[in-house]
Amino acid sequence: MAMTFKRFLVGRAKRTEQAIHERLTKRTGLAVFASDALSSTAYASEEILLVLAVAAAYGQASAFNYVVPITLVIAVVLAIVAISYRQTIHAYPSGGGAYIVAKENLGTTPGLVAAAALLVDYVLTVSVSISAGVAAVTSATQGTRWAWLDHHRVLLCLILIAFIAVANLRGVRESGSLFAAPTYAFVFSFLFMIGYGIIHYFLYPGSVAPITPENLNLAEGYELQPLTLFLLLGAFSNGCVALTGIEAISNGIPAFKQPEARNAATTLTWMAVLLTSMFIGTSVMAYFYHVHPHQNETVISQFARIIFTGPMGWFYYVIQGTTALILILAANTSFADFPRLASLLARDRFMPRQFATRGDKLVFSNGIIILAVFSGILVTAFGGDTSRLIPLYAVGVFLSFTLSQVGMVRHWLKAGRLRVPAADKPEREEPAPHWKKSIVVNGLGALATLIVLVVLVITKFIHGAWIVVVLIPLLVAMFRAIHRHYLDIATQLTTEGLTGLRPIRHEVIVPISGIHRGVVKALEYAKSIAPGHVTALYINFDEEATQKLRQKWERLGGGVELVVLASPYRSLVGPLTRYVDRRMKTHQDQMVTIVLPEFIPARWWHHLLHNQSSLMLKGALLFKPDVIVTSVPYHLKSRR
Amino acid sequence: MAMTFKRFLVGRAKRTEQAIHERLTKRTGLAVFASDALSSTAYASEEILLVLAVAAAYGQASAFNYVVPITLVIAVVLAIVAISYRQTIHAYPSGGGAYIVAKENLGTTPGLVAAAALLVDYVLTVSVSISAGVAAVTSATQGTRWAWLDHHRVLLCLILIAFIAVANLRGVRESGSLFAAPTYAFVFSFLFMIGYGIIHYFLYPGSVAPITPENLNLAEGYELQPLTLFLLLGAFSNGCVALTGIEAISNGIPAFKQPEARNAATTLTWMAVLLTSMFIGTSVMAYFYHVHPHQNETVISQFARIIFTGPMGWFYYVIQGTTALILILAANTSFADFPRLASLLARDRFMPRQFATRGDKLVFSNGIIILAVFSGILVTAFGGDTSRLIPLYAVGVFLSFTLSQVGMVRHWLKAGRLRVPAADKPEREEPAPHWKKSIVVNGLGALATLIVLVVLVITKFIHGAWIVVVLIPLLVAMFRAIHRHYLDIATQLTTEGLTGLRPIRHEVIVPISGIHRGVVKALEYAKSIAPGHVTALYINFDEEATQKLRQKWERLGGGVELVVLASPYRSLVGPLTRYVDRRMKTHQDQMVTIVLPEFIPARWWHHLLHNQSSLMLKGALLFKPDVIVTSVPYHLKSRR
């Protein structure tokens, strides 16, 4: 029945050869890999405003004006990171995720730290994107008769996560055809909104709302305070979520058409340009229209509502719809990335090996399920509120950025250093071309992301970043413990030194409670596996019954030796285990098989009508090495 | 750990020979067997008053006067039943419980009906006695600072039931020394109270309370109504609980000293006399002192409070204490009777055979546990309220009385009829002496108890008797189903026609996922149980790994044939079961053993790090006849 339900949920199994290797053009590649990064424009500007609102509510209404300069600073960081990653693409054309780059160049521990940061990051991508997607939908319901949906955000989030998880278990692939339409629809409608908004601003200056600091939604955990450098850094930190997902292309280079690296690098540039313009555009719009964070409506929804009026009113819904869609796609990318990274870690024996096996649909099912469970827990714990999740989010991202960039610096150092010739490699290696310039680029990237990381941890520590700071070392410790266990097992199980199979001394004990067809079958089986070394064991509870058994044994015992044990306390397990222990001591390399006659009733409730002695015996003997317990089933038929 | 807890709870195991066969004198026999019957005087009169209170509250205060005539009618029934049972004792000196008498004389179904009625009755004895015992205690707390105990009656009941159950699991025996003191203390203090009360009544007529119909406690389920015949019959039905337990002696005759039957019969007479006088005495006292049922205080507690004042005040607590004690003893008798009857039924294959096995302490542990569970449920469901349980109680008792008495009539008819000489018994049997007189006595008993039974069912049906009326046929159906199952199994398992052990064709399949020490051990084992008939089975997921395995196999395979199966859907179970099916078809009488290499991790959480494939395989192969799955454990060591 469980199988039937599984088939209904995930569909028919796929053959191993069905793995599709679709190559992406630059255009489809952008759609597939950019959804995560581009979708963050749906909330990045708002997260900056939320912190500035703290000062605005304190009385400094002008604080909101800082949104544009902060956005510009973030855009500079974005440019540095994008250029750095272009270099990673060329250096690791087979895919340069932070785990691989850090592990190869910095060692195992930095690699595991990057991996832990990424896993946490993927869980948060799902939680944040889904929460923001749901917020886009519920914002659109404000003032309509669907406004009550706003009270069920968590439930909506959980339904969406379950939906995406099932789709992925069914084997949805990151196909260009699936991603292209929503991604480009989002990009074009968003860019149209920004252009239209700027024109609208100069044509109808009256539509600008007055600032009303009373209804402001503030970033959680801040007390009202004047604008300080610390507050500005906090706003900057929040805005840095715009950079999440920018590394996606560097993980997926082999998916591009040839020349893979060149195509990937070009796509990355395009993505960075689009991301920067949309992010700056959104912040400028917020500045123009005096839009401020509100509990039940997103910032984008607010100014889309202001500018799209009259005959253009329908376009408001286009904006909200495409925003919600791209956010769902962004969550979907984590459902490909998380299981893939988990499978890499499992193959390197840092995670349970179950994460490395492909399910019916050729997907890493266990990774998908775990991701859905954890992101579901996170969404529930944080009430489906994007802004409460943000402080946890960017730390992991920037930690992996930093490790990856430092790793690249190390990479170029190694590539550039004139190596001392090794014994097996007599010729000197040539240093890679441009290695000095590359060090500068990646070094700058490393420095920028490190500074952001430090700022993030300092300004967001008490707002939730501490959770990630605590979690990542724990995860690394777990990876290491798992690794030790697998290494230990490999050592214990190694076949080194073995030359073949040794013969075993083997005898069989059949505990019986009488003679019936089930016992006869067990005895036949026992004789077949160890002819001449079988003993039947009977526990004497009642002298009369024992005498009867001895008589019957003459006729049916087939020459098998019958041993009768006394049991003054009417216990079965005690005398039996003591007898087995005695037999085990007779020889070295002695193995004892306990053959248990067991009948399998036709109906489940019949089990209640029989002693569960065989279960007790199995439990008692399970932990004895070189004792093997075998049930010989006798299948009873139902009367009807 | 579970074992340690069990030892702590029930103490050390007893040897089979430790079964003590203590014989009872008439005096100790009365103490052991009469507690159930005598204890009902603690609530029987009150139950009559509860129904009469319905009319009193309606306005007919004189309704209470009927308590004495009703009690006298019940006393007459009691006398008839006692005399009938004296005859049963002489006819069945080895113990004449209703189950045995009805089964032998009327057939299996009446026997099972009687057994079902008795089992229900035993559960109710525990529930009713414990509830009444707790009521005796909480009554005594009224007006003291312990009055709050009254709100926790259910909890107190459950604690007491658990205590008695544990005591019985520890092997408390119905020893005269344990029972004598509380039983005689109860009898003497109760008789003293009645005598003292009558004298007190004539000396201090002013102490009689005025009737206050406002504070009356009424029998549940009755609307206020004038006194009708139906109401009187209802009161009579309630009072019939006084007869419960009167049959106890006839079950336990072999426990008496020789001459057993004579001693038992004399003891029964004594018990009946004591019971009648205490019951009548209580009702007369209630009549004299105008005591009426009250929610928080028993009737006995009320008049004990009235008469024992001043220097005699302490005797009130003696009464309440001995009442509580005898009620607990009464419950305790069910803990001997229920398991004993269940073991009889189990031996006759009408109940699961687990009820027939004696536990560590030589007691029928399963019966004790089941009784505690069911009576605990009942007490909880009925809020620990004696009067709500009474309507369920007497139906089972009188049903078993009636069946037992009808069975005795049949017994005398058989004994008296001049039999046609059978082929193997050439002489005519002499009719038993006095058989005609005996038929009259038991016939009268049967008639009286049948009438009471009909009255009970009619007057108490809607108040709860319907539960028992529905339950008993269900129990009988269950007994029959269990019996059919055991007969069916016996037929299927019979060794008739078998002459010895047949040789079996046997081959072994070892599914492997690679070669390691666990696999090597499994192969060694497989070779030892079927030399020359072992196949190792490998599922090909990855061509490269398969090639490597083949090379290693040359060195380590020990000549065992290696079969590699394709698995396009990466499934393990599918290809394996299909292969096994193919092998099974090669020969008739073919048995296949699947030897699974399985390593047992040193720590529980290590299980999470390994595939549970062997579990899945076991599940898939469990229901195939002639396929045997054997795990060869390889015990891993912990590193520390």
XYZ file of C-alpha atoms in Angstrom, chain A residues 47-518:
472
model
C 15.090 44.794 3.728
C 17.252 47.941 3.566
C 14.205 50.135 4.195
C 13.164 48.056 7.177
C 16.328 48.998 9.064
C 16.197 52.631 7.969
C 12.610 52.731 9.227
C 13.981 52.374 12.741
C 15.478 55.858 12.481
C 12.489 57.162 10.542
C 10.124 56.057 13.284
C 12.470 57.717 15.785
C 11.743 60.972 13.963
C 14.398 61.186 11.265
C 12.154 60.784 8.232
C 15.085 61.627 5.989
C 16.734 58.309 6.942
C 14.931 56.645 4.047
C 17.020 58.698 1.635
C 19.988 56.489 2.437
C 18.413 53.601 0.548
C 19.968 54.673 -2.756
C 23.579 55.171 -1.574
C 23.478 51.881 0.340
C 22.181 50.141 -2.767
C 25.017 51.618 -4.800
C 27.645 50.327 -2.329
C 26.122 46.872 -2.509
C 26.157 47.117 -6.301
C 29.913 47.725 -6.159
C 30.395 44.609 -4.007
C 28.192 42.740 -6.453
C 30.380 43.807 -9.369
C 33.556 42.690 -7.547
C 32.047 39.302 -6.692
C 30.773 38.795 -10.233
C 34.181 39.556 -11.751
C 35.831 37.210 -9.254
C 33.474 34.422 -10.173
C 34.205 34.887 -13.867
C 37.741 33.839 -13.003
C 36.514 30.833 -11.047
C 34.560 29.763 -14.097
C 37.640 29.762 -16.269
C 39.757 27.997 -13.623
C 37.156 25.286 -12.833
C 35.346 24.602 -16.103
C 33.979 21.338 -14.696
C 32.141 23.208 -11.945
C 33.685 25.194 -9.160
C 31.374 25.151 -6.184
C 32.690 26.638 -2.949
C 33.054 23.141 -1.421
C 35.317 21.913 -4.206
C 37.358 25.116 -4.549
C 37.906 25.464 -0.815
C 38.666 21.767 -0.305
C 41.157 21.552 -3.156
C 43.026 24.726 -2.327
C 42.614 25.261 1.399
C 42.147 21.774 2.766
C 39.349 19.566 4.044
C 38.172 21.658 6.983
C 37.672 24.906 5.018
C 35.942 22.776 2.390
C 33.576 21.341 4.995
C 32.951 24.808 6.433
C 31.994 25.997 2.961
C 29.800 22.943 2.482
C 28.041 23.493 5.813
C 27.512 27.157 4.952
C 26.077 26.199 1.585
C 23.703 23.583 2.988
C 22.399 26.094 5.518
C 22.167 28.630 2.721
C 20.081 26.318 0.516
C 17.629 25.646 3.317
C 17.325 29.395 3.860
C 16.932 30.084 0.148
C 13.869 27.884 0.146
C 12.442 29.433 3.302
C 13.110 33.040 2.287
C 12.037 32.690 -1.333
C 8.827 30.883 -0.481
C 7.986 33.365 2.276
C 8.615 36.273 -0.113
C 6.620 34.570 -2.875
C 3.675 34.110 -0.548
C 4.045 37.758 0.547
C 3.782 38.824 -3.117
C 0.519 36.915 -3.410
C -0.982 38.077 -0.124
C 0.036 41.689 -0.880
C -2.054 41.531 -4.014
C -5.027 40.357 -1.959
C -4.996 43.482 0.264
C -8.297 45.307 -0.038
C -9.959 42.372 -1.811
C -12.132 39.657 -0.347
C -9.090 37.361 -0.311
C -7.326 39.488 2.296
C -7.843 36.721 4.899
C -5.191 34.693 3.088
C -2.653 36.902 4.856
C -3.424 35.079 8.126
C -2.446 31.729 6.622
C 0.963 32.576 5.226
C 2.701 29.721 7.032
C 0.214 27.195 5.704
C 0.579 28.569 2.165
C 4.365 28.322 2.503
C 4.171 24.710 3.645
C 1.827 23.772 0.795
C 4.204 25.351 -1.728
C 7.259 23.605 -0.243
C 5.464 20.256 -0.336
C 4.425 20.926 -3.929
C 7.968 21.757 -5.048
C 9.373 18.750 -3.161
C 6.941 16.364 -4.849
C 7.655 17.917 -8.256
C 11.369 17.325 -7.665
C 10.801 13.776 -6.433
C 8.916 13.226 -9.682
C 12.086 14.256 -11.464
C 11.434 17.819 -12.616
C 14.694 18.846 -14.291
C 16.110 22.302 -14.545
C 15.082 22.444 -18.152
C 15.380 25.694 -20.039
C 11.831 25.361 -21.332
C 10.410 25.316 -17.814
C 12.471 28.233 -16.564
C 12.695 30.554 -19.573
C 9.132 31.868 -19.659
C 8.734 32.885 -15.993
C 12.268 34.267 -15.689
C 12.089 36.466 -18.752
C 8.523 37.493 -17.950
C 9.753 38.633 -14.553
C 12.793 40.446 -15.934
C 10.890 42.285 -18.645
C 7.876 43.236 -16.578
C 10.159 44.376 -13.764
C 12.292 46.476 -16.073
C 9.135 47.869 -17.659
C 7.827 48.797 -14.233
C 10.999 50.662 -13.371
C 11.041 52.543 -16.681
C 7.328 53.308 -16.479
C 7.716 54.341 -12.866
C 10.461 56.855 -13.605
C 8.463 58.456 -16.443
C 5.317 58.396 -14.302
C 7.213 60.114 -11.509
C 8.095 63.080 -13.665
C 4.655 63.260 -15.304
C 2.552 62.949 -12.130
C 4.602 64.221 -9.184
C 1.372 64.429 -7.139
C 1.076 60.661 -6.807
C 3.898 60.541 -4.299
C 2.639 59.486 -0.873
C 3.455 61.577 2.187
C 5.705 59.924 4.771
C 3.629 58.592 7.674
C 6.074 57.200 10.218
C 3.224 55.778 12.348
C 2.378 52.804 10.165
C 5.942 51.752 9.523
C 7.017 48.124 9.710
C 10.408 47.945 11.429
C 13.182 45.387 11.286
C 12.748 43.062 14.261
C 14.984 43.365 17.282
C 15.859 47.052 16.827
C 14.888 49.682 19.341
C 13.960 53.107 17.987
C 17.201 55.055 17.607
C 18.714 57.840 15.562
C 20.649 57.093 12.420
C 24.138 55.845 13.337
C 26.896 54.172 11.369
C 25.898 50.896 13.022
C 22.340 51.280 11.768
C 23.590 52.083 8.278
C 25.789 48.979 8.367
C 22.757 47.002 9.485
C 20.800 48.274 6.508
C 23.740 47.450 4.264
C 23.920 43.923 5.692
C 20.247 43.366 5.010
C 20.642 44.570 1.443
C 23.454 42.127 0.813
C 20.872 39.378 0.324
C 20.784 40.756 -3.218
C 24.017 38.829 -3.857
C 22.638 35.423 -2.931
C 22.575 33.045 -5.830
C 25.210 34.868 -7.820
C 27.520 31.854 -7.572
C 24.975 29.521 -9.172
C 26.435 29.673 -12.692
C 29.927 28.711 -11.500
C 28.477 25.438 -10.152
C 26.759 24.520 -13.372
C 29.266 25.228 -16.127
C 29.143 21.718 -17.692
C 25.462 22.268 -18.452
C 26.306 24.959 -21.019
C 26.884 24.417 -24.720
C 30.465 24.537 -25.920
C 32.591 26.505 -25.297
C 31.160 25.980 -21.800
C 33.370 28.328 -19.802
C 33.060 31.229 -22.242
C 29.290 30.886 -22.468
C 28.970 30.611 -18.709
C 31.129 33.664 -18.121
C 29.105 35.743 -20.587
C 25.885 34.607 -18.958
C 27.270 35.582 -15.549
C 28.044 39.064 -16.833
C 24.535 39.422 -18.186
C 23.037 38.246 -14.961
C 25.126 40.692 -12.926
C 24.085 43.573 -15.194
C 20.408 42.682 -14.959
C 20.577 42.130 -11.200
C 22.344 45.442 -10.594
C 19.952 47.465 -12.699
C 16.851 45.884 -11.202
C 18.141 46.290 -7.662
C 19.160 49.927 -8.113
C 15.921 50.578 -10.013
C 13.821 49.220 -7.162
C 15.623 51.292 -4.560
C 15.319 54.439 -6.672
C 11.605 53.819 -7.124
C 11.188 53.406 -3.374
C 13.028 56.674 -2.930
C 10.971 58.494 -5.566
C 7.605 57.304 -4.351
C 8.315 57.501 -0.616
C 7.296 53.899 -0.244
C 7.959 52.453 3.176
C 7.792 48.969 4.601
C 4.344 47.838 5.639
C 3.258 44.778 7.575
C 0.751 43.393 5.082
C 2.082 44.636 1.756
C 5.488 44.469 0.101
C 7.287 47.594 -1.060
C 7.099 46.514 -4.689
C 3.384 45.887 -4.428
C 2.966 49.385 -2.984
C 4.601 51.314 -5.756
C 3.227 49.027 -8.439
C -0.200 49.931 -7.047
C 0.630 53.655 -7.163
C 1.901 53.779 -10.737
C -0.326 51.183 -12.417
C -3.714 52.843 -12.225
C -6.575 53.311 -14.631
C -6.132 51.423 -17.905
C -2.737 50.115 -16.737
C -4.207 48.649 -13.540
C -3.952 45.063 -14.829
C -0.182 45.324 -14.998
C -0.045 45.413 -11.203
C -1.164 41.797 -11.203
C 1.430 40.903 -13.854
C 4.135 42.248 -11.536
C 2.861 40.368 -8.471
C 2.300 37.184 -10.436
C 5.726 37.092 -12.106
C 7.383 37.995 -8.786
C 5.679 35.116 -7.019
C 6.616 32.744 -9.853
C 10.310 33.658 -9.948
C 10.521 33.259 -6.176
C 9.101 29.760 -6.446
C 11.627 28.996 -9.184
C 14.381 30.319 -6.907
C 13.291 27.896 -4.191
C 13.250 25.161 -6.808
C 16.931 25.704 -7.639
C 17.820 24.832 -4.046
C 15.989 21.566 -4.544
C 18.565 20.752 -7.226
C 21.595 22.236 -5.437
C 21.105 20.854 -1.925
C 20.742 17.181 -2.927
C 23.660 17.534 -5.378
C 25.992 18.934 -2.711
C 24.735 16.367 -0.180
C 25.522 13.591 -2.660
C 29.052 14.981 -3.169
C 29.535 15.020 0.597
C 28.087 11.515 0.886
C 30.457 10.249 -1.820
C 33.360 11.765 0.109
C 31.896 9.979 3.187
C 31.025 13.133 5.104
C 27.304 12.515 5.041
C 25.248 9.304 5.337
C 25.619 7.292 2.156
C 21.878 7.292 1.591
C 22.272 10.822 0.195
C 24.402 9.454 -2.639
C 21.854 6.985 -3.996
C 19.495 8.036 -6.737
C 15.832 7.229 -6.264
C 13.305 5.870 -8.747
C 13.298 9.094 -10.721
C 17.099 9.384 -10.828
C 16.943 12.212 -8.310
C 18.641 12.217 -4.913
C 15.365 11.656 -3.090
C 16.709 11.760 0.451
C 18.277 15.175 -0.068
C 15.016 16.523 -1.446
C 13.032 15.216 1.507
C 15.473 16.510 4.115
C 15.540 19.949 2.485
C 11.745 20.129 2.433
C 11.535 19.092 6.080
C 14.122 21.580 7.326
C 12.849 24.528 5.281
C 9.319 23.687 6.415
C 10.440 23.764 10.042
C 12.216 27.069 9.491
C 9.231 28.711 7.798
C 6.979 27.563 10.639
C 9.381 28.701 13.357
C 9.717 32.163 11.816
C 6.046 32.576 10.991
C 6.623 32.784 7.227
C 8.108 36.271 7.722
C 10.853 37.034 5.180
C 12.425 39.846 7.190
C 12.907 37.664 10.290
C 14.761 35.050 8.219
C 17.092 37.528 6.452
C 19.602 37.927 9.351
C 20.272 34.185 9.169
C 20.514 34.121 5.426
C 23.452 36.153 4.159
C 26.034 34.855 6.695
C 26.241 31.435 5.083
C 26.341 32.935 1.606
C 29.182 35.310 2.321
C 31.094 32.697 4.294
C 31.102 30.438 1.257
C 31.948 33.406 -1.015
C 34.935 34.275 1.149
C 36.221 30.710 1.354
C 35.789 30.274 -2.356
C 37.644 33.501 -3.167
C 40.460 32.795 -0.722
C 40.679 29.365 -2.272
C 41.034 30.956 -5.690
C 43.830 33.205 -4.436
C 45.605 30.097 -3.163
C 44.898 28.415 -6.494
C 46.631 31.189 -8.419
C 49.500 31.220 -5.968
C 50.049 27.513 -6.576
C 49.618 27.905 -10.319
C 52.024 30.826 -10.419
C 54.723 29.582 -8.085
C 57.732 28.122 -9.898
C 57.682 24.665 -8.443
C 60.710 22.748 -7.300
C 60.856 19.721 -9.606
C 59.528 16.594 -7.889
C 61.157 13.170 -8.236
C 58.446 11.836 -10.560
C 57.966 15.082 -12.512
C 61.388 16.069 -13.799
C 60.341 19.097 -15.910
C 59.444 22.337 -14.253
C 55.817 23.399 -14.660
C 55.152 26.663 -16.358
C 53.296 29.231 -14.265
C 49.720 29.891 -15.500
C 49.316 33.031 -17.640
C 47.922 36.171 -15.974
C 48.260 34.570 -12.564
C 49.300 37.821 -10.929
C 46.323 39.739 -12.307
C 44.057 36.863 -11.258
C 45.373 37.013 -7.695
C 44.507 40.694 -7.543
C 40.963 40.122 -8.826
C 40.179 37.199 -6.545
C 42.054 38.833 -3.691
C 39.830 41.880 -4.029
C 36.810 39.591 -4.121
C 38.013 37.782 -1.015
C 38.621 41.043 0.809
C 35.255 42.523 -0.136
C 33.288 39.422 0.831
C 35.280 39.024 4.050
C 34.502 42.609 5.061
C 30.835 42.068 4.305
C 30.922 38.809 6.290
C 32.412 40.569 9.315
C 29.873 43.386 9.049
C 27.085 40.824 8.726
C 28.117 38.844 11.771
C 28.584 41.970 13.904
C 25.400 43.785 12.934
C 23.127 40.752 12.721
C 24.545 38.530 15.455
C 21.795 39.135 17.991
C 19.092 39.188 15.311
C 19.659 35.576 14.314
C 23.096 35.319 12.689
C 24.295 33.614 15.891
C 22.178 30.601 14.965
C 24.221 30.092 11.800
C 27.487 30.896 13.589
C 26.721 28.118 16.061
C 25.252 25.726 13.527
C 28.113 25.649 11.022
C 30.778 24.309 13.451
C 28.267 21.732 14.663
C 27.656 20.602 11.106
C 31.384 20.391 10.445
C 31.827 18.310 13.609
C 29.034 16.032 12.405
C 30.652 15.636 8.974
C 33.905 14.697 10.664
C 32.272 12.190 13.023
C 30.528 10.530 10.103
C 33.771 10.429 8.156
C 35.625 8.832 11.063
C 32.915 6.204 11.341
C 33.140 5.273 7.656
C 36.938 5.168 7.750
C 36.790 3.022 10.863
C 34.393 0.601 9.221
C 36.485 0.438 6.076
C 39.489 -0.505 8.225
C 37.530 -3.146 10.075
C 36.056 -4.562 6.877
C 39.130 -4.479 4.667
C 39.898 -7.709 2.867
C 43.605 -7.013 2.967
C 45.503 -10.048 4.152
C 42.674 -12.396 3.278
C 43.406 -15.025 0.680
C 40.151 -16.927 0.352
C 37.402 -18.540 2.336
C 38.228 -20.483 5.506
C 36.268 -23.600 6.385
C 33.985 -23.205 9.388
C 33.028 -25.680 12.099
C 29.327 -25.514 12.174
C 26.549 -27.023 14.221
C 22.824 -26.516 14.416
C 20.467 -26.369 17.380
C 16.715 -26.636 16.847
C 14.707 -25.536 19.894
C 11.359 -27.348 19.844
C 8.184 -27.114 21.902
C 6.781 -30.418 20.660
C 6.555 -32.140 17.303
C 4.377 -30.802 14.566
C 4.760 -30.208 10.842
C 6.499 -26.892 11.429
